[in-house]
Amino acid sequence: MKDVFTKLTADFLSAAVFFILYIATDDVVLATSAAVGVAIVQVVWARIKGHSLGFMAYASIALVVVLGSVTLLTNDPRFMFAKPAIGHFAIGVIMLKRGWMLRYVPPLVAETIPEYVTGAGYAWAALMFVLGLGTIGVAMTGDIKLWVIYMTFTAAAKVAAFGVQFIAFRFIIASRLRAARA
């Protein structure tokens, strides 16, 4: 679990630096420059240490550099605010693959209710697209406070969706197992 959080931190470090500095200073140039700098240092540090960065790390770093450059050229933070939408859309596209979720659930779930797991996979894809569109809408306002509130909402929405899915799967599996015993 610690390894997962370490990788997630590395994947999103430059974006976190941007948002923390932007909130603290309201200086888009400083925040963006620092984020781009952190992204570049991450790549250099990984090369020096002989570590390979994962796809998500490279994708996040590339987005920070590209969107950061556009932000610096335009002096407009909305490009950096929109960055998470790209991640939501990319993950949503991946989640459109039929049955993608079956490998992530326990065997009992995959064997008992595979059609529900597949349906839930599509529901997750839809959620990612909706959250991505919302992120773009909020990013276009340029309001950092609204953006932070919305990002908190996106995290809460994912946790809530996971909770609903967990409870629904347990209920459906219990019903099927009772019906099979009867």
Tab-separated table of C-alpha atoms in Angstrom:
chain	number	residue	atom	x	y	z
A	1	MET	CA	0.000	0.000	0.000
A	2	LYS	CA	2.862	2.346	0.833
A	3	ASP	CA	4.313	1.690	-2.629
A	4	VAL	CA	1.010	2.673	-4.268
A	5	PHE	CA	0.908	5.995	-2.410
A	6	THR	CA	4.571	6.660	-3.216
A	7	LYS	CA	3.909	6.133	-6.925
A	8	LEU	CA	0.758	8.265	-6.850
A	9	THR	CA	2.652	11.044	-5.086
A	10	ALA	CA	5.382	10.930	-7.709
A	11	ASP	CA	2.819	10.884	-10.523
A	12	PHE	CA	1.045	13.999	-9.307
A	13	LEU	CA	3.815	15.895	-7.485
A	14	SER	CA	4.299	18.618	-10.089
A	15	ALA	CA	0.564	19.278	-10.319
A	16	ALA	CA	0.334	19.453	-6.525
A	17	VAL	CA	3.227	21.929	-6.418
A	18	PHE	CA	1.415	24.113	-8.950
A	19	PHE	CA	-1.846	24.199	-7.034
A	20	ILE	CA	-0.289	24.710	-3.618
A	21	LEU	CA	1.888	27.580	-4.844
A	22	TYR	CA	-0.914	29.129	-6.851
A	23	ILE	CA	-3.266	29.051	-3.868
A	24	ALA	CA	-0.565	30.416	-1.566
A	25	THR	CA	0.774	33.186	-3.830
A	26	ASP	CA	-1.866	33.812	-6.521
A	27	ASP	CA	1.137	34.027	-8.894
A	28	VAL	CA	0.489	31.901	-11.963
A	29	VAL	CA	4.010	32.387	-13.356
A	30	LEU	CA	5.702	31.296	-10.115
A	31	ALA	CA	3.381	28.322	-9.606
A	32	THR	CA	3.662	27.145	-13.208
A	33	SER	CA	7.433	27.610	-13.358
A	34	ALA	CA	7.840	25.621	-10.149
A	35	ALA	CA	5.582	22.833	-11.419
A	36	VAL	CA	7.471	22.564	-14.712
A	37	GLY	CA	10.763	22.644	-12.788
A	38	VAL	CA	9.616	19.854	-10.457
A	39	ALA	CA	8.518	17.776	-13.460
A	40	ILE	CA	11.912	18.141	-15.107
A	41	VAL	CA	13.758	17.395	-11.852
A	42	GLN	CA	11.685	14.221	-11.434
A	43	VAL	CA	12.806	12.926	-14.818
A	44	VAL	CA	16.449	13.865	-14.230
A	45	TRP	CA	16.407	12.351	-10.708
A	46	ALA	CA	14.898	9.094	-11.978
A	47	ARG	CA	17.563	8.880	-14.694
A	48	ILE	CA	20.375	9.538	-12.206
A	49	LYS	CA	19.046	6.911	-9.804
A	50	GLY	CA	18.447	4.433	-12.629
A	51	HIS	CA	14.734	4.228	-11.852
A	52	SER	CA	12.151	4.049	-14.549
A	53	LEU	CA	9.127	6.270	-14.247
A	54	GLY	CA	5.782	4.694	-14.995
A	55	PHE	CA	3.496	5.705	-17.829
A	56	MET	CA	1.319	7.821	-15.549
A	57	ALA	CA	4.351	9.712	-14.270
A	58	TYR	CA	5.559	10.459	-17.787
A	59	ALA	CA	2.051	11.415	-18.899
A	60	SER	CA	1.591	13.706	-15.901
A	61	ILE	CA	4.987	15.303	-16.414
A	62	ALA	CA	4.382	15.792	-20.140
A	63	LEU	CA	1.017	17.405	-19.439
A	64	VAL	CA	2.554	19.713	-16.847
A	65	VAL	CA	5.274	20.783	-19.272
A	66	VAL	CA	2.893	21.295	-22.217
A	67	LEU	CA	0.026	22.885	-20.295
A	68	GLY	CA	2.487	24.754	-18.100
A	69	SER	CA	4.146	26.234	-21.154
A	70	VAL	CA	0.787	27.338	-22.531
A	71	THR	CA	-0.091	28.750	-19.113
A	72	LEU	CA	3.167	30.731	-19.050
A	73	LEU	CA	2.702	31.996	-22.610
A	74	THR	CA	-0.847	33.141	-21.936
A	75	ASN	CA	-0.486	33.959	-18.210
A	76	ASP	CA	-3.747	32.025	-17.774
A	77	PRO	CA	-4.004	29.290	-15.088
A	78	ARG	CA	-7.053	27.700	-16.685
A	79	PHE	CA	-4.841	25.417	-18.775
A	80	MET	CA	-3.309	23.927	-15.633
A	81	PHE	CA	-6.760	23.729	-14.037
A	82	ALA	CA	-7.947	21.645	-17.005
A	83	LYS	CA	-5.122	19.085	-16.667
A	84	PRO	CA	-7.081	16.579	-14.518
A	85	ALA	CA	-9.762	16.436	-17.226
A	86	ILE	CA	-7.263	14.862	-19.608
A	87	GLY	CA	-6.592	12.166	-17.031
A	88	HIS	CA	-10.306	11.575	-16.522
A	89	PHE	CA	-10.882	11.252	-20.270
A	90	ALA	CA	-7.905	8.926	-20.760
A	91	ILE	CA	-8.991	6.679	-17.908
A	92	GLY	CA	-12.581	6.776	-19.184
A	93	VAL	CA	-11.456	5.572	-22.608
A	94	ILE	CA	-9.497	2.717	-21.023
A	95	MET	CA	-12.552	1.808	-18.953
A	96	LEU	CA	-14.633	1.399	-22.109
A	97	LYS	CA	-12.898	-1.946	-22.726
A	98	ARG	CA	-15.453	-4.654	-22.066
A	99	GLY	CA	-14.736	-6.591	-18.867
A	100	TRP	CA	-11.736	-4.485	-17.797
A	101	MET	CA	-12.903	-4.588	-14.205
A	102	LEU	CA	-13.130	-8.386	-13.921
A	103	ARG	CA	-9.414	-8.699	-13.151
A	104	TYR	CA	-9.721	-6.305	-10.210
A	105	VAL	CA	-12.504	-8.032	-8.310
A	106	PRO	CA	-12.245	-11.178	-6.157
A	107	PRO	CA	-12.861	-14.471	-7.969
A	108	LEU	CA	-16.206	-14.964	-6.200
A	109	VAL	CA	-17.465	-11.679	-7.640
A	110	ALA	CA	-16.092	-12.353	-11.135
A	111	GLU	CA	-17.620	-15.849	-11.205
A	112	THR	CA	-20.976	-14.989	-9.637
A	113	ILE	CA	-21.933	-11.679	-11.239
A	114	PRO	CA	-19.666	-11.036	-14.259
A	115	GLU	CA	-22.411	-9.147	-16.114
A	116	TYR	CA	-22.798	-6.687	-13.231
A	117	VAL	CA	-19.041	-6.188	-13.014
A	118	THR	CA	-18.937	-5.441	-16.734
A	119	GLY	CA	-21.831	-3.011	-16.378
A	120	ALA	CA	-20.110	-1.339	-13.446
A	121	GLY	CA	-17.001	-0.939	-15.614
A	122	TYR	CA	-19.044	1.033	-18.146
A	123	ALA	CA	-20.614	3.077	-15.332
A	124	TRP	CA	-17.105	3.971	-14.128
A	125	ALA	CA	-16.185	5.070	-17.655
A	126	ALA	CA	-19.266	7.295	-17.777
A	127	LEU	CA	-18.374	8.760	-14.376
A	128	MET	CA	-14.858	9.594	-15.608
A	129	PHE	CA	-16.236	11.376	-18.690
A	130	VAL	CA	-18.757	13.358	-16.637
A	131	LEU	CA	-16.097	14.374	-14.101
A	132	GLY	CA	-13.752	15.344	-16.933
A	133	LEU	CA	-16.370	17.555	-18.550
A	134	GLY	CA	-17.123	19.126	-15.179
A	135	THR	CA	-13.415	19.772	-14.650
A	136	ILE	CA	-13.192	21.627	-17.948
A	137	GLY	CA	-16.291	23.649	-17.105
A	138	VAL	CA	-14.925	24.630	-13.711
A	139	ALA	CA	-11.432	25.262	-15.124
A	140	MET	CA	-12.833	27.718	-17.643
A	141	THR	CA	-14.114	29.907	-14.824
A	142	GLY	CA	-10.527	30.466	-13.665
A	143	ASP	CA	-11.718	30.473	-10.051
A	144	ILE	CA	-9.189	28.565	-7.921
A	145	LYS	CA	-11.544	28.226	-4.949
A	146	LEU	CA	-14.288	26.731	-7.099
A	147	TRP	CA	-11.725	24.463	-8.745
A	148	VAL	CA	-10.462	23.159	-5.381
A	149	ILE	CA	-14.044	22.519	-4.247
A	150	TYR	CA	-14.778	20.677	-7.489
A	151	MET	CA	-11.601	18.565	-7.218
A	152	THR	CA	-12.673	17.616	-3.696
A	153	PHE	CA	-16.082	16.703	-5.105
A	154	THR	CA	-14.512	14.490	-7.808
A	155	ALA	CA	-12.582	12.559	-5.163
A	156	ALA	CA	-15.712	12.200	-3.023
A	157	ALA	CA	-17.731	11.073	-6.055
A	158	LYS	CA	-15.242	8.292	-6.770
A	159	VAL	CA	-15.256	7.135	-3.136
A	160	ALA	CA	-19.066	7.217	-3.079
A	161	ALA	CA	-19.276	5.281	-6.364
A	162	PHE	CA	-16.916	2.655	-4.978
A	163	GLY	CA	-19.031	2.376	-1.825
A	164	VAL	CA	-22.284	2.003	-3.752
A	165	GLN	CA	-20.684	-0.588	-6.017
A	166	PHE	CA	-19.320	-2.548	-3.053
A	167	ILE	CA	-22.690	-2.636	-1.301
A	168	ALA	CA	-24.570	-3.483	-4.504
A	169	PHE	CA	-22.175	-6.303	-5.386
A	170	ARG	CA	-22.459	-7.780	-1.879
A	171	PHE	CA	-26.260	-7.634	-2.023
A	172	ILE	CA	-26.472	-9.175	-5.511
A	173	ILE	CA	-23.977	-11.934	-4.697
A	174	ALA	CA	-25.794	-12.797	-1.477
A	175	SER	CA	-29.085	-12.974	-3.379
A	176	ARG	CA	-27.619	-15.220	-6.067
A	177	LEU	CA	-25.980	-17.533	-3.545
A	178	ARG	CA	-29.264	-17.831	-1.574
A	179	ALA	CA	-31.149	-18.582	-4.799
A	180	ALA	CA	-28.590	-21.216	-5.793
A	181	ARG	CA	-28.940	-22.965	-2.412
A	182	ALA	CA	-32.754	-22.975	-2.613
